[in-house]
Coordinates of C-alpha atoms and ligand atoms in Angstrom, one line a residue:
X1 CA 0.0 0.0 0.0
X2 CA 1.8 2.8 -1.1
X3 CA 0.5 6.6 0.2
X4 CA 1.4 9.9 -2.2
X5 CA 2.7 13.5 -0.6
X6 CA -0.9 14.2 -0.1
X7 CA -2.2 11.0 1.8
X8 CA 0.6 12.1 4.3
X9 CA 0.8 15.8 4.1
X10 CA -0.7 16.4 7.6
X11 CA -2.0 15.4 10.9
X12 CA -5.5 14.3 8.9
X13 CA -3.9 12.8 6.0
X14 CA -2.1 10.0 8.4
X15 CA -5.7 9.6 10.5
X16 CA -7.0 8.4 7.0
X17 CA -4.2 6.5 6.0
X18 CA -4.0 4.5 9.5
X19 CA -7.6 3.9 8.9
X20 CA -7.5 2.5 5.4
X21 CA -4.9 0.1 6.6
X22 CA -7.0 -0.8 9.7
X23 CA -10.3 -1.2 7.5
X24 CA -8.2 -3.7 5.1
X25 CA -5.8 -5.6 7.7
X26 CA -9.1 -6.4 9.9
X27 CA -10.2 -8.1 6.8
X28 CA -7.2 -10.5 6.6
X29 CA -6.4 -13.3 8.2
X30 CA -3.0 -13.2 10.5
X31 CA 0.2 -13.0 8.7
X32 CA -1.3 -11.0 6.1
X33 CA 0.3 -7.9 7.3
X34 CA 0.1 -5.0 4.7
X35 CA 3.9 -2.9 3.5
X36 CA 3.2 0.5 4.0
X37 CA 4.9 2.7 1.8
X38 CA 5.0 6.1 1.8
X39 CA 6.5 9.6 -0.1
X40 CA 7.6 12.6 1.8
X41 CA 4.9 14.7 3.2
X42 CA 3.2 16.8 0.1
X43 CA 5.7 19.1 -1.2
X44 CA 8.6 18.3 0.9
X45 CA 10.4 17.0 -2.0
X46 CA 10.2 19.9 -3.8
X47 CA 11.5 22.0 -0.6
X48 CA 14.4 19.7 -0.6
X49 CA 15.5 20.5 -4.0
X50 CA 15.2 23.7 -3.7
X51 CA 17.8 23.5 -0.5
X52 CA 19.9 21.5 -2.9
X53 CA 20.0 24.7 -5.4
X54 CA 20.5 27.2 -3.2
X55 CA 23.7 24.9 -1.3
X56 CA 24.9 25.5 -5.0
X57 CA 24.5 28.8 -5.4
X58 CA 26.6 29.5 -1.9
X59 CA 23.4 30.1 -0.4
X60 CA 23.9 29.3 2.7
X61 CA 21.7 31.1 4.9
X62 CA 18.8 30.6 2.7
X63 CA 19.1 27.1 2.3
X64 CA 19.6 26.9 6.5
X65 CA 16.1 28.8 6.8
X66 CA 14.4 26.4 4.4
X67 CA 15.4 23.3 6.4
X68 CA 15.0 25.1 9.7
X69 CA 11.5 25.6 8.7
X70 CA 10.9 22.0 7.2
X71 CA 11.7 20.6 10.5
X72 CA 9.3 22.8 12.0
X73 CA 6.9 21.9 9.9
X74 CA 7.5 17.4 10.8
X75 CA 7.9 18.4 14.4
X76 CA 4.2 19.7 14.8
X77 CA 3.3 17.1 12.4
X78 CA 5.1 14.6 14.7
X79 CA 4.0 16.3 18.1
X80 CA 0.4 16.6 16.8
X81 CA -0.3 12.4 16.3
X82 CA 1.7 11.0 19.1
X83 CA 2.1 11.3 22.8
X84 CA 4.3 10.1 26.0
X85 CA 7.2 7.9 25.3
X86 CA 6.1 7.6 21.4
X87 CA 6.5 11.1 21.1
X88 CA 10.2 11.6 22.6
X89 CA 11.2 8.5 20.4
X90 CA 9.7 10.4 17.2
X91 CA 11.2 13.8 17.9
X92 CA 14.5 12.6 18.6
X93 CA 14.6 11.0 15.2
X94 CA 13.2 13.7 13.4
X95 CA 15.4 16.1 15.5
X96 CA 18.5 14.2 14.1
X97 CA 17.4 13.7 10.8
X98 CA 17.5 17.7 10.4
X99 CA 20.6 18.5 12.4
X100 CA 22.2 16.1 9.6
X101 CA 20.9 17.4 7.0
X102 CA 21.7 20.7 8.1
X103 CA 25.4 20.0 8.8
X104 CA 25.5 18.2 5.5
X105 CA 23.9 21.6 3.8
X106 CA 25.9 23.9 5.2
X107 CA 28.9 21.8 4.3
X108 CA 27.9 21.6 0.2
X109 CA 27.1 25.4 0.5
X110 CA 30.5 26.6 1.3
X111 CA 31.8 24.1 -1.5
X112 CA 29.1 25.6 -4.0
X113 CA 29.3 22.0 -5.3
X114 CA 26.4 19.6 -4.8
X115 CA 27.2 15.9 -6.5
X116 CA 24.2 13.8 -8.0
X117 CA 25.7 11.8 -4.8
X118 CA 25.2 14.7 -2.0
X119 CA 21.9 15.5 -3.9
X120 CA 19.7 12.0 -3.4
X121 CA 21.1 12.4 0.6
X122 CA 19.4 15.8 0.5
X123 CA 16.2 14.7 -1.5
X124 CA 15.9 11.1 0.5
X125 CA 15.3 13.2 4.0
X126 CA 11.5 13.2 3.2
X127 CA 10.9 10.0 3.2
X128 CA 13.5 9.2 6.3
X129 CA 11.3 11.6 8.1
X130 CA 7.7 10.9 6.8
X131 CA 8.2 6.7 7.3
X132 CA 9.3 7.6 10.6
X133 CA 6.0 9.7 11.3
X134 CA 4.0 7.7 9.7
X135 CA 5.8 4.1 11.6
X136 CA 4.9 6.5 15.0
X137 CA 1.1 6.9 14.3
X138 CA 0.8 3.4 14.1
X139 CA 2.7 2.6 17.3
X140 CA 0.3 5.5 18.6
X141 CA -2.5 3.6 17.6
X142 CA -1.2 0.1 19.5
X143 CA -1.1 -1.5 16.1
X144 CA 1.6 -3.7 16.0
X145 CA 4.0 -2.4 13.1
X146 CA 8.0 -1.7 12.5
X147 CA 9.5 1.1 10.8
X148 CA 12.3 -0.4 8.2
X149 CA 15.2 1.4 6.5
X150 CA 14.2 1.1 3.2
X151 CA 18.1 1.7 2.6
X152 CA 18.6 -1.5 3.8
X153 CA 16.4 -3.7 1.6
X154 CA 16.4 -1.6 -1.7
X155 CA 19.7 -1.9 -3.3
X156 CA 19.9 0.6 -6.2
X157 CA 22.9 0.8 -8.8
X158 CA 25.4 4.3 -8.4
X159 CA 22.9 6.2 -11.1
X160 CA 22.3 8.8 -8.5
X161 CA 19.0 10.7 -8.7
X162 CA 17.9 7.9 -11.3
X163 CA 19.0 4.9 -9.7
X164 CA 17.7 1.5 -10.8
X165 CA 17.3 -1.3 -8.3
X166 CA 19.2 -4.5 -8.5
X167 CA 16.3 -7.2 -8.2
X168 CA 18.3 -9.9 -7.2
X169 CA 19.9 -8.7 -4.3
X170 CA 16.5 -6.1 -3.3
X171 CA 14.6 -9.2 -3.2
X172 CA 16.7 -11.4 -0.9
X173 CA 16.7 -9.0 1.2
X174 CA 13.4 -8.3 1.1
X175 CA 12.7 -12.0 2.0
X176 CA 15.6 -12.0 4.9
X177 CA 14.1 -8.6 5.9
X178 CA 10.7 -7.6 5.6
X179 CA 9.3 -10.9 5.0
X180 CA 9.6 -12.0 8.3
X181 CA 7.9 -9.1 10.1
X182 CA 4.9 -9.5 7.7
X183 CA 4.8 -13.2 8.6
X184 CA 4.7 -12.1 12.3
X185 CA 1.5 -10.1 11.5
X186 CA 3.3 -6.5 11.7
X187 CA 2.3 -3.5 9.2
X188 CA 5.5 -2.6 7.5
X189 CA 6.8 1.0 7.1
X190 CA 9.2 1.8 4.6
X191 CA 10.1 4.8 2.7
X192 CA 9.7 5.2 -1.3
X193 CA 11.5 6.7 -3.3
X194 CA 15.2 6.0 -1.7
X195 CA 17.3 3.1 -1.4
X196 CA 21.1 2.6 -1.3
X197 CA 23.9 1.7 -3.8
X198 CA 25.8 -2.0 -2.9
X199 CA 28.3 0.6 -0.7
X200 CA 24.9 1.9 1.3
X201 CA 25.6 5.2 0.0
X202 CA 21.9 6.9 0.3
X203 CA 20.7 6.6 -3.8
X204 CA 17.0 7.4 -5.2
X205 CA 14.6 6.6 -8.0
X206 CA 14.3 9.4 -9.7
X207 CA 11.1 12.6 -9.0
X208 CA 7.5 10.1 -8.5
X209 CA 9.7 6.9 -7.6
X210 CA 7.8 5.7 -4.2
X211 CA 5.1 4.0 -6.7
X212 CA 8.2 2.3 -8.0
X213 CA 9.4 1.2 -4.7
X214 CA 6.1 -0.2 -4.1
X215 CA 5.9 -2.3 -6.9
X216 CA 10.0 -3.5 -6.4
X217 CA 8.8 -4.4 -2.6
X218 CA 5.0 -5.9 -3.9
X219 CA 7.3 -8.0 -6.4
X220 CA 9.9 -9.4 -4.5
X221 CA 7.7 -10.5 -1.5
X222 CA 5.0 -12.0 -4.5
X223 CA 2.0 -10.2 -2.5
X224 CA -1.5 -10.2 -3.4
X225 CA -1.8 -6.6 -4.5
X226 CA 0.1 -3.4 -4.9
X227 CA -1.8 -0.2 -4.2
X228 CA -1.3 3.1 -5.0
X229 CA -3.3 5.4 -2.6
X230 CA -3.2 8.6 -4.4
X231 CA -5.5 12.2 -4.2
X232 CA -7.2 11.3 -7.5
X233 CA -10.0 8.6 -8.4
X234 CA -8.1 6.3 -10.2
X235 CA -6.4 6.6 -13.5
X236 CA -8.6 9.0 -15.5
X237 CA -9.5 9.5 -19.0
X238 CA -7.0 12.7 -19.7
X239 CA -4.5 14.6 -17.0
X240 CA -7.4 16.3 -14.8
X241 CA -4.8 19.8 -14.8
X242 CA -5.7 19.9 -18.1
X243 CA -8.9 18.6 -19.3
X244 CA -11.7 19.5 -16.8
X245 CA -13.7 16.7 -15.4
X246 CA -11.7 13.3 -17.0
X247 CA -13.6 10.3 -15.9
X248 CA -11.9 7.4 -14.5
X249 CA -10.9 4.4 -16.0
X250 CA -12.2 1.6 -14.3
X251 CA -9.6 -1.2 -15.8
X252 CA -6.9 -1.1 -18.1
X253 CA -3.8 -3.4 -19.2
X254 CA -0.1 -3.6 -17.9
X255 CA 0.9 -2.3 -21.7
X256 CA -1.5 0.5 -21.5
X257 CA -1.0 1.9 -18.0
X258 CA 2.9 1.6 -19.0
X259 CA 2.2 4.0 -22.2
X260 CA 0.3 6.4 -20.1
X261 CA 2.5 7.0 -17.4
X262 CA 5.4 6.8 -19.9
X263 CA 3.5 9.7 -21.3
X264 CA 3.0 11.6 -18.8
X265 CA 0.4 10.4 -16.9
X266 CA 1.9 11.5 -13.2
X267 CA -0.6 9.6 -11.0
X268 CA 1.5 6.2 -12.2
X269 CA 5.7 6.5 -12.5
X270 CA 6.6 4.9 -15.4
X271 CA 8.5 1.9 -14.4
X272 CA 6.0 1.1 -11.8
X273 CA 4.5 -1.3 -14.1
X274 CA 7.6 -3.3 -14.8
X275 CA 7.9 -5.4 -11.4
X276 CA 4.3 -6.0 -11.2
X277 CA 4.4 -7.4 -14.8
X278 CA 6.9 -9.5 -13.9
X279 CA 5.1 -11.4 -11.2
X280 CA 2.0 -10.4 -12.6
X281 CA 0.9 -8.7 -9.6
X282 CA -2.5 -6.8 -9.9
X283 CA -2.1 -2.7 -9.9
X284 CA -4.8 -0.7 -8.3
X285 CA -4.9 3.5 -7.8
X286 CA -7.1 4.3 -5.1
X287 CA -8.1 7.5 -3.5
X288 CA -7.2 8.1 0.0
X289 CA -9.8 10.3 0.3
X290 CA -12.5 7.8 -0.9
X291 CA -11.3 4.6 0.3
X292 CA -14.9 3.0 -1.0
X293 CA -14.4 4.1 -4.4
X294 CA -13.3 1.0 -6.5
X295 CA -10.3 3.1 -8.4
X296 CA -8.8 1.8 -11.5
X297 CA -7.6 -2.0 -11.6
X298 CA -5.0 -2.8 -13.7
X299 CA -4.1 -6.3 -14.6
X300 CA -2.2 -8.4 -17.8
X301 CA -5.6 -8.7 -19.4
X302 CA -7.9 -6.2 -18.6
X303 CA -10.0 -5.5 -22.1
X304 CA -11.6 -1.7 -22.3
X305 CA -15.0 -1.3 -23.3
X306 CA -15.1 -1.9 -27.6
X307 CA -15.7 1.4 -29.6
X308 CA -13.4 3.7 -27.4
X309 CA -9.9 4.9 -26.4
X310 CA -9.0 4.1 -22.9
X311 CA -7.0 7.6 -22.0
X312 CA -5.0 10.1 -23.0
X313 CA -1.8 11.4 -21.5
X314 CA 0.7 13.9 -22.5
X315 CA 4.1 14.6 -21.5
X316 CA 5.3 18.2 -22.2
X317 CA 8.0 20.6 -22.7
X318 CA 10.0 17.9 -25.4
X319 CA 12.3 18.7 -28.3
X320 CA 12.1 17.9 -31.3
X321 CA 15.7 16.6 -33.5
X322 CA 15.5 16.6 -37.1
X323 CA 18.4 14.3 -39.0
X324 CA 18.7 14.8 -42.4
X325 CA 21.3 13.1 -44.5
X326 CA 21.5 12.7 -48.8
X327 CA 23.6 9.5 -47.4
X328 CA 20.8 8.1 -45.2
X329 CA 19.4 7.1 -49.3
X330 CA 19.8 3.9 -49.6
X331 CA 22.2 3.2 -47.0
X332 CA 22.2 0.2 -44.1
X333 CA 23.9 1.5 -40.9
X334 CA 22.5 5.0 -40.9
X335 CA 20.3 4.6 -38.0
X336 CA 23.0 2.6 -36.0
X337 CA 24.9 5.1 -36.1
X338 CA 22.6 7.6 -35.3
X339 CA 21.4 6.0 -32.6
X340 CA 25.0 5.1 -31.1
X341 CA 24.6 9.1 -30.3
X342 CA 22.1 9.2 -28.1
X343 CA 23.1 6.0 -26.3
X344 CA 26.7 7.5 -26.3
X345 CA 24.9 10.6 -24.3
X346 CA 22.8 8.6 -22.1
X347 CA 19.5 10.2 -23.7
X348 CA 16.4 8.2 -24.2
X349 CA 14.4 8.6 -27.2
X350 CA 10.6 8.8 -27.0
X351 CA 8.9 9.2 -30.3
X352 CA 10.4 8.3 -33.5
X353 CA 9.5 8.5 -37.3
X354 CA 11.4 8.5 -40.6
X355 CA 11.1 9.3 -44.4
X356 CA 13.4 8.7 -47.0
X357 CA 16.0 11.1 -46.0
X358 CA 15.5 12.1 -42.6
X359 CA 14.6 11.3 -39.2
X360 CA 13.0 13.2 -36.2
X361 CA 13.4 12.1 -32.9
X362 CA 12.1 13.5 -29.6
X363 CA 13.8 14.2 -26.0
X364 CA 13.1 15.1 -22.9
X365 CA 16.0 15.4 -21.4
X366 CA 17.8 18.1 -22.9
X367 CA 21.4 18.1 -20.3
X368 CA 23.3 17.3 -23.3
X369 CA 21.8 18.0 -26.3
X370 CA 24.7 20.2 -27.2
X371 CA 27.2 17.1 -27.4
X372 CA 24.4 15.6 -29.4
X373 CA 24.1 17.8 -32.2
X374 CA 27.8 18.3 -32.4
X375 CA 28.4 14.8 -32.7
X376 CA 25.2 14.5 -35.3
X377 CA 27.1 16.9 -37.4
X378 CA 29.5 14.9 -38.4
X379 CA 27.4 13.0 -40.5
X380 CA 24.2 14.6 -41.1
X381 CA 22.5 17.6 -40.9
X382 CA 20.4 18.4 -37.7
X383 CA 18.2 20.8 -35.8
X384 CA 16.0 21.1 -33.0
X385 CA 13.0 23.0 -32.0
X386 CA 12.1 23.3 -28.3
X387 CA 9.0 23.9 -26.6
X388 CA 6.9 21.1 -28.4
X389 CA 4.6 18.1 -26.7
X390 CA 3.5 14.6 -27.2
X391 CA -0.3 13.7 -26.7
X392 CA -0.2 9.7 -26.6
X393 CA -3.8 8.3 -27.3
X394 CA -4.1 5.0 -25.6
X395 CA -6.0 1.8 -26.0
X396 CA -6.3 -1.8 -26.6
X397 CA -8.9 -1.1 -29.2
X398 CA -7.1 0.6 -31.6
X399 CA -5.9 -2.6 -33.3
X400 CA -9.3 -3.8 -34.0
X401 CA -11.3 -0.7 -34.6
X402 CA -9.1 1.0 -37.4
X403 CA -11.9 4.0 -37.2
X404 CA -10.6 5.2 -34.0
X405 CA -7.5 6.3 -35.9
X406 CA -9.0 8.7 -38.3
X407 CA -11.1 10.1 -35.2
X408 CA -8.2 10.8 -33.4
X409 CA -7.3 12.9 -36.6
X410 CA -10.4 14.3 -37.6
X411 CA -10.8 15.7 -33.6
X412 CA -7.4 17.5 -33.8
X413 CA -8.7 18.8 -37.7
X414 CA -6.2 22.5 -38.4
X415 CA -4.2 22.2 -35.5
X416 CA -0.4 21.5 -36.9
X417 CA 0.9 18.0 -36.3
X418 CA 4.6 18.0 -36.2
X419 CA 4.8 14.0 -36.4
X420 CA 2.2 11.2 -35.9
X421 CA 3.1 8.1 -35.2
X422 CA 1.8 4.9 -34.7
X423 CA 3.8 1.9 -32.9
X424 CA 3.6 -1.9 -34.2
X425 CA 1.9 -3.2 -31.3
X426 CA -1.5 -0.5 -32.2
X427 CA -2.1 0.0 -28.6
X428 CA -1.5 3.6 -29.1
X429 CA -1.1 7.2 -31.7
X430 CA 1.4 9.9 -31.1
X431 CA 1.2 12.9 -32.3
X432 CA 3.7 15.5 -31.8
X433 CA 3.0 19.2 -31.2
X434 CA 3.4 22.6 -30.5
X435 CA 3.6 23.3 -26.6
X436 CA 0.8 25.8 -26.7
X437 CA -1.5 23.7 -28.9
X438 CA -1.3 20.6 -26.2
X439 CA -4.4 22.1 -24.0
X440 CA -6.6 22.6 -26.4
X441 CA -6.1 19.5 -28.7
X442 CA -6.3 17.2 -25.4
X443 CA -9.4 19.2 -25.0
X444 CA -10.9 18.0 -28.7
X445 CA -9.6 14.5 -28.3
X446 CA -11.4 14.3 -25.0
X447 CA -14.4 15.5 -26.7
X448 CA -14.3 13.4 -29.1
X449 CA -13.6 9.9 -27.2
X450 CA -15.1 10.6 -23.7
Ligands
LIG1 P1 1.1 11.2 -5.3 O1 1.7 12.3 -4.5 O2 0.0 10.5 -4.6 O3 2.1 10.3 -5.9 P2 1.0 12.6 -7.9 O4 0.9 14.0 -7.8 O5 2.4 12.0 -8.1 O6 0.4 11.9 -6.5 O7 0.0 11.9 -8.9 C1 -1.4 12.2 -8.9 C2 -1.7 13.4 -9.8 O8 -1.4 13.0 -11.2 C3 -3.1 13.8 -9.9 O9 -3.4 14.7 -8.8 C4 -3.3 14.4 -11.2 O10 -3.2 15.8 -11.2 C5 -2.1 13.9 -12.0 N1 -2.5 13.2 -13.3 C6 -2.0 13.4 -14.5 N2 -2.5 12.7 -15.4 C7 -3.4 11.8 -14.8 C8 -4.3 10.8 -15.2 N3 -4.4 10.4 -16.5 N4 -5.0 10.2 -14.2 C9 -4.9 10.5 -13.0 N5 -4.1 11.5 -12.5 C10 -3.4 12.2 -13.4
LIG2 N1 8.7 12.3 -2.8 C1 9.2 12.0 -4.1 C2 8.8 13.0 -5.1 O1 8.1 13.9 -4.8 C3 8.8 10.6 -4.5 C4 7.3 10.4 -4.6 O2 6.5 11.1 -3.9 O3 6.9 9.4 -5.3 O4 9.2 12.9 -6.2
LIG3 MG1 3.5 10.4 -7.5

């Protein structure tokens, strides 16, 4: 059971979480012990970063405040859901927590240098803190639970600030670790988001990982369910910021909910889908809020209802590469090498299409797009174009209704498509456009569809 910023962000938030996991542990039978795992309380992340930059920038005294006032904020937090001896235990940890991070801050901020390294042990002191809240309120509560390191199970690789677990050794330990306190009938808490390299230096997932962690734990400890309690209904029918009232999707497939978090649906990371695939372990996105609500299940087979799209998602803010080469004509090896490039600069690819002579490609990550288009150059001509976006219609449908296709089209009729694209497998269209057309086209393709 995994709880988002928001499902933890206050005194309230926890009352609702520790009653969700009451409501569904009373239903079990003994040594059926949910894994709790939770994100940093809502925006607390974001806070850290920030304390990250200004440590860079020699801000010292800035970044200072901003954790002196974070801690404020977990200390009432902490003081407001626990009492007695459960209290002193809670604010001693949280107490040391910050007076580490603090020492560690003001260190990077005389050095003006913060390493991918120093920047995960800022970002990971959200969840430290929150797990350690959250593992409190239930001691509060006299349900029997631990609080585990999740540094000590999850075992990342040294990618730091997108670190990717190693499933062999996260899982054994899982077993030797967690496993045993679930068999003993005790809730779990554990942290998302961080982990720690094989040299237990503190490592993370990358920005939306705890949904990740909780499908790596849900995996290697073969549970029933993994659960993503969230502050939305379920997955929904378009990005809710940007299409008003979305309706949610009741079921979809592994394939599909991988597309549309790929593609920027944010209620789902995208590699939450991979581990749960693996042991085909059923998905569901719940709403803390309204626990009764039956969410969006997703599962290996799920079929969507015939004569429809099951969502749309967009991921924004991507650039566009064009490659053009007279030698591309006719020649094998042109996309090797092309492609050698971006894998040579560690930059993923998202959509792709090709014509006789050239090739466009979008990014997202733009860190070293320099090195890429000096190193293009030397066999081909290319260009970019910033601020464009990729709207990724989804569904299992689309290889057997081909009239969804020409719908899709007809809905986004005079606004400029910079690429279309449709992949082998027909589970889904992209089309490529302008930044400032992605609002309203998600608006006609809703329309349309929903
Ligand atoms: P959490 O903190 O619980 O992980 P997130 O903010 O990461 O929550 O993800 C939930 C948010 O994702 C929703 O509030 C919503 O604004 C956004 N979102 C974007 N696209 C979708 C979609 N297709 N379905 C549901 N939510 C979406
Ligand atoms: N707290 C982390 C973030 O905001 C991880 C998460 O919430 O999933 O990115
Ligand atoms: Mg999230």
């Amino acid at each position: 059971m995994k709880f988002g910023g928001t499902s933890v962000a206050d005194p309230e938030a926890i009352g609702r979480l520790i009653h969700i996991v009451r409501t569904q542990h009373a239903k079990k039978t003994a040594g059926d012990a949910p894994v709790v795992v939770v994100s940093a309380l809502a925006g607390v992340t974001d806070a850290l970063v920030a304390v990250a930059q200004f440590a860079e920038e020699g801000q010292g005294d800035r970044a200072a405040a901003a954790v002196r006032s974070l801690e404020e904020r977990h200390v009432a937090v902490a003081v407001a859901i626990t009492s007695d001896d459960n209290r002193a235990r809670l604010l001693d940890e949280v107490r040391q927590e910050f007076k580490e991070l603090a020492g560690l801050v003001h260190a990077l901020a005389v050095l003006r240098e913060v390493s991918p390294r120093s920047r995960d042990a800022v970002h990971a002191v959200g969840e430290l803190v929150s797990s350690r809240i959250v593992a409190a309120a239930f001691a509060e509560q006299k349900i029997p639970s631990v609080w585990i390191d999740a540094r000590t199970v999850l075992i990342t690789d040294d990618e730091h600030n997108t670190a990717a677990p190693d499933m062999a050794e996260t899982c054994e330990r899982a077993r030797a670790i967690v496993a045993p306190q679930i068999a003993a009938g005790k809730v779990v808490v554990v942290g998302g988001f961080i982990g720690a390299t094989a040299n237990g230096v503190t490592s993370t997932l990358g920005r939306g990982g705890s949904d990740y962690s909780a499908a790596i734990f849900g995996a290697c400890l073969d549970l029933a369910e993994i659960q993503i309690w969230t502050d939305v209904d379920g997955m929904l029918t378009a990005d809710p910021r940007i299409v008003a009232q979305p309706r949610v999707v009741p079921q979809l497939s592994f394939a599909e909910a991988s597309e549309l978090a790929y593609f920027g649906a944010k209620v789902l990371h995208p590699s939450t889908i991979l581990p749960a695939v693996s042991k085909n372990i059923p998905v569901r996105i719940l709403n803390s809020r309204r626990p009764e609500n039956a969410g969006t299940r997703i599962t290996a087979d799920a079929m969507p209802a015939a004569g429809c799209l099951t969502a749309i998602a967009c991921k924004r803010d991507v650039t566009v590469i064009d490659i053009t080469s007279t030698r591309m004509l006719m020649a094998h090896g042109f996309l090797r090498r092309l492609f050698e490039v971006f894998e040579r600069f560690k930059t993923a690819v998202d959509v792709v299409t090709t014509s006789e002579v050239s090739v466009s490609v979008t990014v997202d990550d733009t860190r070293r797009l320099e090195g890429i288009l000096d190193n293009l150059h030397n066999f081909a001509e290319a260009s970019c174009e910033r601020e464009m976006a990729i709207i990724c219609a989804v569904g299992e449908n689309l290889r057997a209704d081909p009239s969804l296709f020409g719908r899709a089209v007809t809905a986004l009729d005079r606004i400029p498509l910079r690429l279309v694209s449709q992949a082998a497998s027909r589970r889904n269209i992209t089309f490529v456009l302008r930044d400032s057309d992605v609002a309203h086209a998600m608006m006609r393709l809703h329309e349309t569809f929903f």
